[in-house]
Short mmCIF file of C-alpha atoms in Angstrom, two decimals:
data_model
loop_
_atom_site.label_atom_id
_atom_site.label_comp_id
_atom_site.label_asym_id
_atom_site.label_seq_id
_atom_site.Cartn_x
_atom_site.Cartn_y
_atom_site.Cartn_z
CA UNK O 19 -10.40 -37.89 84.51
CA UNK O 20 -9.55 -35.77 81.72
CA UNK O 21 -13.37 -35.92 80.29
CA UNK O 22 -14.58 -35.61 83.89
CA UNK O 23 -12.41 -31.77 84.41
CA UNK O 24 -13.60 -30.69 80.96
CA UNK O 25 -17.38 -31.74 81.46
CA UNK O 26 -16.55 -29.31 84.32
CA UNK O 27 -15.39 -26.45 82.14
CA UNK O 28 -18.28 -26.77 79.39
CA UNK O 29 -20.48 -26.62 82.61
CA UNK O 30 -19.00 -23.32 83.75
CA UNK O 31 -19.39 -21.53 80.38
CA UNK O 32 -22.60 -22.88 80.08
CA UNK O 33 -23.64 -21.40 83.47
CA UNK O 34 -22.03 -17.90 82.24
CA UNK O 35 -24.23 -17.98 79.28
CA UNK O 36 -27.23 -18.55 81.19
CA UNK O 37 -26.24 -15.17 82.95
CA UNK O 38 -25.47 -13.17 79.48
CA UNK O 39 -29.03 -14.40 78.53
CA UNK O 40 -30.45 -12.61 81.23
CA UNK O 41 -28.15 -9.48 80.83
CA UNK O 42 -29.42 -9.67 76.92
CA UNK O 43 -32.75 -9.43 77.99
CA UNK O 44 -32.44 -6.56 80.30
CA UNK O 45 -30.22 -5.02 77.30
CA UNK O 46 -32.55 -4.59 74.26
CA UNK O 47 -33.69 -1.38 74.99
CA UNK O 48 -30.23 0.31 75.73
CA UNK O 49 -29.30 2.65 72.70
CA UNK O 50 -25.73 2.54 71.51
CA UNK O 51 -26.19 5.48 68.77
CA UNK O 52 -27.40 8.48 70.91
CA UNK O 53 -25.91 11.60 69.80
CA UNK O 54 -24.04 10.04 66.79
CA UNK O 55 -24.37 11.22 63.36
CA UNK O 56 -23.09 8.80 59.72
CA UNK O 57 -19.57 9.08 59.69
CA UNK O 58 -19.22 11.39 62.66
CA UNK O 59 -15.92 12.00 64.46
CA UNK O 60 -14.44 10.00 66.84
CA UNK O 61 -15.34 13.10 69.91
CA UNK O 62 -19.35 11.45 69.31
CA UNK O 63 -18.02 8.43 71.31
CA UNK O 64 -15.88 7.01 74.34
CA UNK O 65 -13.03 5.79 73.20
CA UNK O 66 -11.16 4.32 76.27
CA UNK O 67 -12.52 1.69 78.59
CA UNK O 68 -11.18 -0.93 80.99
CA UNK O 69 -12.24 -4.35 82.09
CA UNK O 70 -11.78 -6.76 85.14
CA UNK O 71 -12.34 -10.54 85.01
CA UNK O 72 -11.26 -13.85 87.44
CA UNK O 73 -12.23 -17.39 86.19
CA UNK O 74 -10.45 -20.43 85.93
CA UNK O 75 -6.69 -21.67 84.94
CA UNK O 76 -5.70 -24.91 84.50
CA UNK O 77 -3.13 -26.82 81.93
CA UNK O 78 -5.66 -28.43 79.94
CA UNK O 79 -8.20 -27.03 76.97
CA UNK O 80 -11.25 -27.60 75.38
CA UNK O 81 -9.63 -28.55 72.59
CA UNK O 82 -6.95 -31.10 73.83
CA UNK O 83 -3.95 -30.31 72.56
CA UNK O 84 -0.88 -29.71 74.49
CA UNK O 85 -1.22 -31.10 77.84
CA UNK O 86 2.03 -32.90 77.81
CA UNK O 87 0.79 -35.83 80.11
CA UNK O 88 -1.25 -34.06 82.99
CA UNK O 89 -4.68 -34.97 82.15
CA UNK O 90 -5.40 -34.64 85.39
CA UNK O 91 -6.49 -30.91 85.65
CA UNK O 92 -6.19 -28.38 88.88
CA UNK O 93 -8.50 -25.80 88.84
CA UNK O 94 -7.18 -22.48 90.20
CA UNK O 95 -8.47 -18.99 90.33
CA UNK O 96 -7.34 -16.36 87.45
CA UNK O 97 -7.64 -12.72 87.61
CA UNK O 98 -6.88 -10.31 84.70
CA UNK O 99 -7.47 -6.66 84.12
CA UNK O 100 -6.99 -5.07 80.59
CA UNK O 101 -7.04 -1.19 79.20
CA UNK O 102 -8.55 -0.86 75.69
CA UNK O 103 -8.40 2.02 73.05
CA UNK O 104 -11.07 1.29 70.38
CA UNK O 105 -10.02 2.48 67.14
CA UNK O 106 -12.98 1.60 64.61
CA UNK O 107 -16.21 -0.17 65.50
CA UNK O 108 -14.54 -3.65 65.02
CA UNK O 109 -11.11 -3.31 65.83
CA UNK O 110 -9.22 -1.86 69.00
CA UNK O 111 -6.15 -2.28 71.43
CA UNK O 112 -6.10 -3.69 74.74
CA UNK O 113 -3.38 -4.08 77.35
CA UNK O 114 -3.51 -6.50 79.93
CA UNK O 115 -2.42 -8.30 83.09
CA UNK O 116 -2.74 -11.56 83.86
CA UNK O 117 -2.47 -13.26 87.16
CA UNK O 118 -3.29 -16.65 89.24
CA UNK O 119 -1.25 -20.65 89.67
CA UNK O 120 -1.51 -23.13 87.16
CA UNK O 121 -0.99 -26.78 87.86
CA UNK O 122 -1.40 -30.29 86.25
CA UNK O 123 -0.88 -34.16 87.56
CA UNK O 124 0.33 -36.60 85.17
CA UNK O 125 -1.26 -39.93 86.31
CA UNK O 126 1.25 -41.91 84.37
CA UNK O 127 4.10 -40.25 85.11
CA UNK O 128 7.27 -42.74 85.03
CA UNK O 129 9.31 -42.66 87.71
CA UNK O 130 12.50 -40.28 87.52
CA UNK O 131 9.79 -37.95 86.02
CA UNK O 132 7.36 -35.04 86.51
CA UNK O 133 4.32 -35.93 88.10
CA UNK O 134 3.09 -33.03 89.21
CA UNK O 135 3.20 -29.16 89.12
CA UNK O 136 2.00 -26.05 90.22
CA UNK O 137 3.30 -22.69 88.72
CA UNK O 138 2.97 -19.18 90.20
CA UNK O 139 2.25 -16.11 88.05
CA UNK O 140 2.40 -13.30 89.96
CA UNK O 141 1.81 -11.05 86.91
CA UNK O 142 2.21 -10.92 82.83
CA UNK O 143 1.06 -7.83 80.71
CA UNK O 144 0.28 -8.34 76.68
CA UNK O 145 -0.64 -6.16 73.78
CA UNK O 146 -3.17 -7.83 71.74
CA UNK O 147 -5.39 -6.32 69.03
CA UNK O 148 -9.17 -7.46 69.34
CA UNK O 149 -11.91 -7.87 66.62
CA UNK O 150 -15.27 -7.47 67.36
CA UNK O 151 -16.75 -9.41 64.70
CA UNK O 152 -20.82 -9.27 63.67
CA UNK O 153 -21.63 -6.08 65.78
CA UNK O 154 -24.98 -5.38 64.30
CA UNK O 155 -26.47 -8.43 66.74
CA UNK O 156 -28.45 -10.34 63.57
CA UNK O 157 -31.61 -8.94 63.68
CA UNK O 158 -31.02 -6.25 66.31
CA UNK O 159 -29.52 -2.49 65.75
CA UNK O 160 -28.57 -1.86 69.17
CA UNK O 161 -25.43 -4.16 68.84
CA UNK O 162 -26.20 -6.04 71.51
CA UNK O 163 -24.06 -9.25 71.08
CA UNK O 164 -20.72 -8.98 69.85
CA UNK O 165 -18.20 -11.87 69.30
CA UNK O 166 -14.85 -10.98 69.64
CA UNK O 167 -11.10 -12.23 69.15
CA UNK O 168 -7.58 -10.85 70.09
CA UNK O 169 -4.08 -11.73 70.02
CA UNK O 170 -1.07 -10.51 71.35
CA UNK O 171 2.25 -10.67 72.50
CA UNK O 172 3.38 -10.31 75.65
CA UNK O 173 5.63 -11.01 79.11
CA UNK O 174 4.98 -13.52 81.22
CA UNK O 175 6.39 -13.97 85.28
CA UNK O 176 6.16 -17.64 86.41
CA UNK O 177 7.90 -19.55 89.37
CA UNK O 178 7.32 -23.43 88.43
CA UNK O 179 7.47 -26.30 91.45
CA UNK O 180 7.82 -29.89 90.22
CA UNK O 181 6.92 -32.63 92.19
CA UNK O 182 9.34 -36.20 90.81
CA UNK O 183 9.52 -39.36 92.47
CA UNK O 184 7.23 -37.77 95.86
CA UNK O 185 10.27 -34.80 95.90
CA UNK O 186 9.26 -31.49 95.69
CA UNK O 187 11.24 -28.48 93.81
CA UNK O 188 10.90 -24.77 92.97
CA UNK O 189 13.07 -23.42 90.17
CA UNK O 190 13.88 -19.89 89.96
CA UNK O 191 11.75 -17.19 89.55
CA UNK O 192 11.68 -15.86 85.05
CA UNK O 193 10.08 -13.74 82.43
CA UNK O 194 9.66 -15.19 79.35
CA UNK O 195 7.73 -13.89 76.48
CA UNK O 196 4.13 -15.58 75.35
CA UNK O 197 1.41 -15.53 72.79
CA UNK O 198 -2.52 -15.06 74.24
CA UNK O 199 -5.15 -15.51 72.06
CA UNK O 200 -8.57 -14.80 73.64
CA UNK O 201 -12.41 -15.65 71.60
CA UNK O 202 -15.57 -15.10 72.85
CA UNK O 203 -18.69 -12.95 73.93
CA UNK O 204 -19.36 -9.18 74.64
CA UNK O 205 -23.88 -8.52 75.80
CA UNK O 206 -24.37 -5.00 76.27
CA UNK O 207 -26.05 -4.98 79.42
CA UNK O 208 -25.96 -1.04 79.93
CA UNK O 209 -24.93 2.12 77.95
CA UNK O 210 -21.24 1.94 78.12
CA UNK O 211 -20.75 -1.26 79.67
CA UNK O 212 -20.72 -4.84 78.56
CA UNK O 213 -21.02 -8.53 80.28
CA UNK O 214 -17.64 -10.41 78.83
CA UNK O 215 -17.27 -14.24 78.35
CA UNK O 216 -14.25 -15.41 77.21
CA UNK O 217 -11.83 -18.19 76.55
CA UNK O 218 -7.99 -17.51 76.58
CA UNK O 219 -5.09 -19.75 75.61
CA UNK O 220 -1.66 -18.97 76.25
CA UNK O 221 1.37 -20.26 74.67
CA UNK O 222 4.53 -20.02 77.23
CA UNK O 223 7.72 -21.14 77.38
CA UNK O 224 8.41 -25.07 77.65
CA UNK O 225 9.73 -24.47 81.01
CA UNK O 226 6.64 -23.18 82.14
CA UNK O 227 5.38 -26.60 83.45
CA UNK O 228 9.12 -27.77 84.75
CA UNK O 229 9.15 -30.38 82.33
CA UNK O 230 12.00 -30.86 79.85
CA UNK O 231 10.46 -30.78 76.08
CA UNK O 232 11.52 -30.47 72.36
CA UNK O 233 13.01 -27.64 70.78
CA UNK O 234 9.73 -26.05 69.51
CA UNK O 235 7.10 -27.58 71.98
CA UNK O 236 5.98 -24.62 74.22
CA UNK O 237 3.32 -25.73 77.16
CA UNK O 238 -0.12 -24.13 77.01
CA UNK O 239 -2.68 -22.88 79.92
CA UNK O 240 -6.40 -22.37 79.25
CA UNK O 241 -8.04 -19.28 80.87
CA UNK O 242 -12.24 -19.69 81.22
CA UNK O 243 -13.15 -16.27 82.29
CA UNK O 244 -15.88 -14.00 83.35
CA UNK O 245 -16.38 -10.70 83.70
CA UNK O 246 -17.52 -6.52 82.52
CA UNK O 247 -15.85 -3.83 80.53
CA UNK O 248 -16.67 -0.22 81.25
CA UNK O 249 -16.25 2.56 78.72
CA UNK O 250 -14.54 5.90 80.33
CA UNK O 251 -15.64 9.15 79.61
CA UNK O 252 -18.59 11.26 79.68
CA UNK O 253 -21.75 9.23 79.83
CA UNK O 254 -23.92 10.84 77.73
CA UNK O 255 -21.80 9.31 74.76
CA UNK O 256 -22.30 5.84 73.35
CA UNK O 257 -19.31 3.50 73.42
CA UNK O 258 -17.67 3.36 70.11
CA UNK O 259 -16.92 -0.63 71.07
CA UNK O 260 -20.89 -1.05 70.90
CA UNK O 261 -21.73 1.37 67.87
CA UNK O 262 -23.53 0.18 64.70
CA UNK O 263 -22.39 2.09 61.80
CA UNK O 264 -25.97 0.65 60.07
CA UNK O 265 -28.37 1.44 62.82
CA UNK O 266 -26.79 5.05 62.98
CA UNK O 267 -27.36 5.41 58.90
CA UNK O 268 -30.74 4.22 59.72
CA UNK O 269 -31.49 6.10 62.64
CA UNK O 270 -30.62 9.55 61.18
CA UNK O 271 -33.05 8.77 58.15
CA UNK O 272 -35.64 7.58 60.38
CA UNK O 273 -35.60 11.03 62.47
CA UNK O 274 -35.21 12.80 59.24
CA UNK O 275 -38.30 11.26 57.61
CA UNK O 276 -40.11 12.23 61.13
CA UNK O 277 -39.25 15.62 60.75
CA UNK O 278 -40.41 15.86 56.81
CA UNK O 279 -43.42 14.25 57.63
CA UNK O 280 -44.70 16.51 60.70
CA UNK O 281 -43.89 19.40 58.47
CA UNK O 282 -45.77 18.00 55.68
CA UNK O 283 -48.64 17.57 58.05
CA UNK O 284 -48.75 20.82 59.38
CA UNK O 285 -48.78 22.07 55.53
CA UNK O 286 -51.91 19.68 55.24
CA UNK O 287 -53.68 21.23 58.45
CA UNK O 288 -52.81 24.64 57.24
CA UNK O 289 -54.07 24.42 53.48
CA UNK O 290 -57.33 22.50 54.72
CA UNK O 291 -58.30 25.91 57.14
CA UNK O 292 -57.86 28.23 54.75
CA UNK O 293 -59.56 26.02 52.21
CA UNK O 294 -62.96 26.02 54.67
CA UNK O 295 -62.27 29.72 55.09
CA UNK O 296 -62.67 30.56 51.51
CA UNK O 297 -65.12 28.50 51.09
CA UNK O 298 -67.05 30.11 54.19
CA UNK O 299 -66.28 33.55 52.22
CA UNK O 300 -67.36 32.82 48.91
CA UNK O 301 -70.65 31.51 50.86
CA UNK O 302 -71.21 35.20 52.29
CA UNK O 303 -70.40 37.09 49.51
CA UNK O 304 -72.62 35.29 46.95
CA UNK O 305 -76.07 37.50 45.96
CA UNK O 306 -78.25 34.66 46.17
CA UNK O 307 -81.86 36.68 45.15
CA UNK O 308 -79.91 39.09 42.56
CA UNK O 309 -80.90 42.18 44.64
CA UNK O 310 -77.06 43.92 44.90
CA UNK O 311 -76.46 42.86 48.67
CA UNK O 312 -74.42 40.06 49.39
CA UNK O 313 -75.82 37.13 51.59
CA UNK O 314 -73.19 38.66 54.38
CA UNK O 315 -75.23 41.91 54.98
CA UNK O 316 -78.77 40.65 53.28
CA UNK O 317 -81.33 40.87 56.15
CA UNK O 318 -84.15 39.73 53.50
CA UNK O 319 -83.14 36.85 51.54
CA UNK O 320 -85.25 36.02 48.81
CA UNK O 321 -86.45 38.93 47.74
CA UNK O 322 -88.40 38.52 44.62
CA UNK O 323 -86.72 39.57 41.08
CA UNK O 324 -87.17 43.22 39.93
CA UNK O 325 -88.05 44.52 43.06
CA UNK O 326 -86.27 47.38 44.51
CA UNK O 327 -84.53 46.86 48.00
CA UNK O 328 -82.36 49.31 50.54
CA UNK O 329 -78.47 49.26 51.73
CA UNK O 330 -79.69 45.98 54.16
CA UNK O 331 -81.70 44.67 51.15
CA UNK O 332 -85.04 44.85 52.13
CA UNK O 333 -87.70 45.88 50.01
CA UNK O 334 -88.18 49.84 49.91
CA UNK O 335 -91.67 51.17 50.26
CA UNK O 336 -93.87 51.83 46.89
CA UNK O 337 -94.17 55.51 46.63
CA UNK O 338 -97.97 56.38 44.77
CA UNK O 339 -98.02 59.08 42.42
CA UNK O 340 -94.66 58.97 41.87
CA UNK O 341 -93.48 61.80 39.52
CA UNK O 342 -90.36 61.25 37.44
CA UNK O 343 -87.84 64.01 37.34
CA UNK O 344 -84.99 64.18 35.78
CA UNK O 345 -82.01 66.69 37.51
CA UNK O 346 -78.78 66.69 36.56
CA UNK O 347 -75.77 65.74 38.58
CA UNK O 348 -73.65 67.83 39.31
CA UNK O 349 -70.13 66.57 41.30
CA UNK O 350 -68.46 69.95 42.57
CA UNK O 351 -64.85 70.21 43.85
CA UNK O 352 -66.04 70.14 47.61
CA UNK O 353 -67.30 66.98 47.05
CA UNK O 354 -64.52 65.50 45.05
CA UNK O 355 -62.23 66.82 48.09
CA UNK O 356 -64.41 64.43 50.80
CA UNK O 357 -63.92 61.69 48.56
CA UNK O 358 -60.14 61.89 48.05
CA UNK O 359 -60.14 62.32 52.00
CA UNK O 360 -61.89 59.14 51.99
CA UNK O 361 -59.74 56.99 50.15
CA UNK O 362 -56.50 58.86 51.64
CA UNK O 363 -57.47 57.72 55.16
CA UNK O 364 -59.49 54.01 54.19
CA UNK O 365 -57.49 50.86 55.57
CA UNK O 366 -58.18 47.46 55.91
CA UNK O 367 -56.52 44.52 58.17
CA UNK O 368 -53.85 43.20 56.39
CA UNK O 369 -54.69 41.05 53.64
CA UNK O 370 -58.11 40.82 54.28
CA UNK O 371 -61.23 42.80 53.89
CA UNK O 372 -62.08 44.48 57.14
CA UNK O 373 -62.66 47.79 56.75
CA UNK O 374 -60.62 49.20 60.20
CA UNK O 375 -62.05 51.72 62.64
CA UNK O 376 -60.03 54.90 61.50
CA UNK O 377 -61.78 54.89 58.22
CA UNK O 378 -65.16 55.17 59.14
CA UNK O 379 -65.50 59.00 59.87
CA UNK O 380 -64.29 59.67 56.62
CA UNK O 381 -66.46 57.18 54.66
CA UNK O 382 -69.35 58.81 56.67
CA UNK O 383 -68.41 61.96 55.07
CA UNK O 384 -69.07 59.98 51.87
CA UNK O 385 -72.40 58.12 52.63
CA UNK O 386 -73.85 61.06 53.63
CA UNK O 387 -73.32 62.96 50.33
CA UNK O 388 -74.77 59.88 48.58
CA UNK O 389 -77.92 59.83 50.72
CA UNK O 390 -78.11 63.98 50.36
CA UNK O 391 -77.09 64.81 46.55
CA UNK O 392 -78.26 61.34 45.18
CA UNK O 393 -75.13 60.25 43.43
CA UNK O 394 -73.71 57.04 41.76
CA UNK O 395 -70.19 55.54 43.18
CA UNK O 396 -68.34 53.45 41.74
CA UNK O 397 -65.93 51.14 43.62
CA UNK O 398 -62.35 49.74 42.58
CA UNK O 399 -60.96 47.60 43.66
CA UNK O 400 -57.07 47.30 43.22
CA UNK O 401 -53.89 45.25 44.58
CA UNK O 402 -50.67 44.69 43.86
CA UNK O 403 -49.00 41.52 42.45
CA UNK O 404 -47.40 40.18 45.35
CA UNK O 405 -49.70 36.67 45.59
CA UNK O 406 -51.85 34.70 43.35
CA UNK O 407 -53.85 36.11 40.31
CA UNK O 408 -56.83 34.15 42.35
CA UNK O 409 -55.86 35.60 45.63
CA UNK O 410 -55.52 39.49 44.27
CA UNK O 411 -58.97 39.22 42.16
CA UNK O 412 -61.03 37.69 45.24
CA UNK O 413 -59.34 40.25 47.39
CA UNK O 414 -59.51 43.25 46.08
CA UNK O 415 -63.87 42.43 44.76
CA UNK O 416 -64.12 41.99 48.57
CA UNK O 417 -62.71 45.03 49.48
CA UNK O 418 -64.95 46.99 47.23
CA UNK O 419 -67.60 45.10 48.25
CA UNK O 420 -66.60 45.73 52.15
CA UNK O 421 -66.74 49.30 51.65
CA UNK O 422 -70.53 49.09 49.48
CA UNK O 423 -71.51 46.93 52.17
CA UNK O 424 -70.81 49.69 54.58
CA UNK O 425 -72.02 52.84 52.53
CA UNK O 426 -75.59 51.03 52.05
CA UNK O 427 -75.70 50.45 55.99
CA UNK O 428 -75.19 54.08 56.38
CA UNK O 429 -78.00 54.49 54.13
CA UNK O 430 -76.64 54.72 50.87
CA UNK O 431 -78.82 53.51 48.02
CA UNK O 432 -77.31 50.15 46.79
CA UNK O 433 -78.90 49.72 43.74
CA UNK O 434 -76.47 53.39 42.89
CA UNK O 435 -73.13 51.75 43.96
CA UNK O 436 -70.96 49.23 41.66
CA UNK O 437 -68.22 47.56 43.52
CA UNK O 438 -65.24 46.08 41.00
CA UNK O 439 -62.58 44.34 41.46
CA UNK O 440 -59.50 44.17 39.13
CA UNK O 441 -56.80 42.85 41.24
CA UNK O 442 -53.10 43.76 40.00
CA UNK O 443 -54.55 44.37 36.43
CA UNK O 444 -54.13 48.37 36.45
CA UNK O 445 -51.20 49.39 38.44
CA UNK O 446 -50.75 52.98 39.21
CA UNK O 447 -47.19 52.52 40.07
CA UNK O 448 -44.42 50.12 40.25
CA UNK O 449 -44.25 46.62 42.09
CA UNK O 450 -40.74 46.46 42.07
CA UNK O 451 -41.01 48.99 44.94
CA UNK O 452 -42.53 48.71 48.81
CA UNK O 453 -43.71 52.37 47.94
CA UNK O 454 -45.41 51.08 44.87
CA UNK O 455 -46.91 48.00 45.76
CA UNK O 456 -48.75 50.03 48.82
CA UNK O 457 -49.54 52.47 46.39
CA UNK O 458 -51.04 49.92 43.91
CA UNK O 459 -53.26 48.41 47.01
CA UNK O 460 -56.21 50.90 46.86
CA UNK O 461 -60.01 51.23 46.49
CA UNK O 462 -60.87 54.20 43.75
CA UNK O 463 -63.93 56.34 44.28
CA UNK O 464 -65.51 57.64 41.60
CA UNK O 465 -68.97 59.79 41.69
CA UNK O 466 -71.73 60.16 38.84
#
C-alpha cells in the first residue's frame, strides 16, 4: 500500500512538471532585466510579491521516514498562501499560512492502539528564509528556472481524532510550534510572475498524530504542492526574485557596444562622402590642357599647347598684322579704391568656395577695369588656422581660383590673372581671436 500511495505522489509531480514544461516554453522570451542597470538600486525592481498554492497532505513522504506505522496514506487537500520580501537575487523572506486535514491508517495497528487518524489544521503561519539557487537557468539569461529552498519556524493549529479499537476520539484543540522546510521549482512563465512546484515537510509536535511517542520523536506531514507567485508593484519593473545579475552585466555591454558601433558607422558614412566630394573637386579644378582654366569652367578641353585661349578657354582669334606696343601701366588711386571695395564686400558660403550673390556687383566693378585698362591681378588666397594644413591650402587655392574663374567669365583675360593660395601661412592678424581669424580669411587683390 505504502508503494502504491507514493507511486501516486511521484505521478502528481510528474504531471506538474509536464505543465512547467509548457509554461518554460511559453517563457523564453520574457525579459527579467528591463530597465536594470549593474549594481543598480533596489527601486529598479519589485521587491514584494505573494503566492497561492493547494496540493496534497498526507502523513507519509517520498523519502520514508517518520510515518510511525500508517503506511496507509489519506490524501487530503492543502492550501497555503505566503508573502515574500526578496532581499538579494538568491535570498528572500516569506511568511506563510498553511491549511488542510492530515490523516494516516496503520494496518497493523495492535489492539488497545491507534489505528487511525485524521487531524484538522485550520491554520499555521511560518517565517522561513528561501534560496533561490542557480538563477541564471544553465544556458539561458532570462532566469527562467530557478530551484529554490526555505526553512522556517513557525505555529501550527491542529485538532487530532484517533480512531482505537473501532472508538473514535477528538482531543482538544492546540498550537504548537513546527519546523517547514520546502525544495523545489520556480518557471517564469510571465514578467513578474512564476509557475511554483514544490515539496514541503513539516516537523510537528508528537501529538500531532494522537499517538503517544518518545521524548524527541516529532510526527511529520508531507505537503506536494502547486501553484504561482506574483510580484507587486509597478509592472514595468522586473522582479528582483527572477533577475540575473550576469545577463544584466551582459546586457548593458551588449547595448553599449550597439551604440559605439552605429556611431562608428555613421563616422564611416560621413568620411566616405566627403572623401568622393574631394575627390569630385580635385577632378574640376585640375587644368588638364595647361591653358589657365580649370576643367570646371573649360568649355574647350584640349586645347593644343602654346595657344592662347579666353576667360571660358577657348582659343582667341589670330589677329594679322599685329603691331606690338608697349604702354605702361599705370594703377591710379580710383582704381585701387574699386578694388578694396571689392574685397571689402567678397563672401563665400561657409567653408567652401562659392562665391555668394552680394559680391558680384562689386567684382564687376573689377572685371571691367581689367577688360578696359588691360591690367594683371593677382589673387590670394588666405585662411585662418582653424582646420587642417590640407584643408586651409585646398581651400583657400579654390577660392582664388573661384573668383579668376568668375573675372575671366566676365571677360577678363585669363592668361593676366594668377590665383594663389597660401592657406594660414601669412596671417594678417591673430587666431587667437574670432575678430582675427575672420580677418585672416580673405582673398588679396593686387593690380599690375
Amino acid at each position: 500500500m505504502q508503494n502504491f500511495n507514493l507511486k501516486k505522489q511521484l505521478a502528481y509531480i510528474a504531471l506538474t512538471g509536464c505543465m512547467a514544461g509548457l509554461s518554460f516554453a511559453q517563457a523564453q522570451n520574457s525579459a527579467t532585466i528591463e530597465g536594470t542597470t549593474p549594481l543598480g538600486p533596489e527601486t529598479q525592481y519589485r521587491t514584494w510579491s505573494i503566492g497561492v498554492n493547494a496540493g496534497l497532505l498526507n502523513q507519509g513522504n517520498i523519502f520514508g521516514f517518520n510515518q510511525d506505522g500508517f503506511t496507509s496514506l489519506q490524501h487530503n487537500v492543502g492550501y497555503s498562501a505566503y508573502i515574500k520580501k526578496q532581499l538579494s537575487p538568491s535570498f528572500g523572506i516569506k511568511a506563510q499560512y498553511l491549511g488542510g486535514k492530515v490523516g494516516g491508517v496503520n494496518p497493523d495497528a495492535l489492539a488497545g492502539t491507534v489505528s487511525e487518524f485524521e487531524t484538522n489544521v485550520p491554520w499555521s503561519g511560518a517565517l522561513s528564509g528561501e534560496w533561490t539557487m542557480a538563477n541564471t537557468n544553465w544556458r539561458f539569461f532570462n532566469s527562467i528556472v530557478k530551484p529554490y529552498a526555505a526553512i522556517g519556524l513557525g505555529a501550527l493549529n491542529f485538532e487530532t481524532t484517533t480512531t482505537v479499537d473501532g472508538n473514535a476520539s477528538t482531543a482538544a484543540a492546540q498550537t504548537k510550534i513546527y519546523v517547514p522546510v520546502d525544495f523545489g521549482f520556480k518557471f517564469a512563465i510571465a514578467k513578474g510572475v512564476n509557475l511554483d512546484l514544490g515539496y514541503q515537510l513539516n516537523w510537528a509536535n508528537q501529538d500531532f498524530d494522537g499517538k503517544p511517542a518518545g521524548q524527541y520523536k516529532n510526527d511529520l506531514f508531507s505537503y506536494a504542492h502547486a501553484g504561482v507567485e506574483f510580484a507587486l508593484g509597478n509592472s514595468s519593473k522586473p522582479a528582483l526574485n527572477n533577475s540575473n545579475p550576469v545577463a544584466t552585466l551582459v546586457n548593458d555591454y551588449n547595448a553599449k557596444y550597439d551604440d559605439l558601433k552605429a556611431e562608428r558607422d555613421i563616422l564611416m558614412a560621413a568620411n566616405e562622402a566627403l572623401k568622393s566630394q574631394m575627390d569630385m573637386l580635385n577632378q574640376e579644378l585640375q587644368d588638364d590642357d595647361g591653358d589657365g582654366v580649370a576643367n570646371k569652367f573649360d568649355k574647350c578641353p584640349n586645347t593644343p599647347s602654346g595657344v592662347k585661349v579666353d576667360g571660358s578657354g577657348c582659343p582667341l582669334p589670330e589677329m594679322k598684322n599685329e603691331t606690338k606696343v608697349i604702354e605702361k601701366i599705370v594703377v591710379t588711386e580710383e582704381d585701387r579704391k574699386v578694388v578694396d571695395e571689392a574685397i571689402k564686400n567678397l563672401e563665400f558660403d561657409l567653408s567652401k568656395s562659392t562665391i555668394r550673390a552680394s559680391s558680384f556687383p562689386s567684382l564687376n566693378r573689377v572685371a571691367s577695369l581689367l577688360i578696359e585698362k588691360n591690367f594683371s591681378l593677382k589673387l590670394a588666397g588666405h585662411t585662418d588656422n582653424t582646420g587642417s594644413m590640407q584643408i586651409n591650402m585646398r581651400l583657400s587655392k579654390e577660392r582664388a581660383e573661384a573668383v579668376k574663374a568668375y573675372l575671366v567669365s566676365k571677360g577678363a583675360n585669363a592668361s593676366r590673372i594668377e590665383a594663389t593660395g597660401y592657406g594660414p601661412n601669412q596671417p594678417i592678424a591673430t587666431n587667437a581671436t574670432a575678430e582675427g581669424r575672420q580677418a585672416n580669411r580673405r582673398v588679396e587683390f593686387t593690380l599690375y
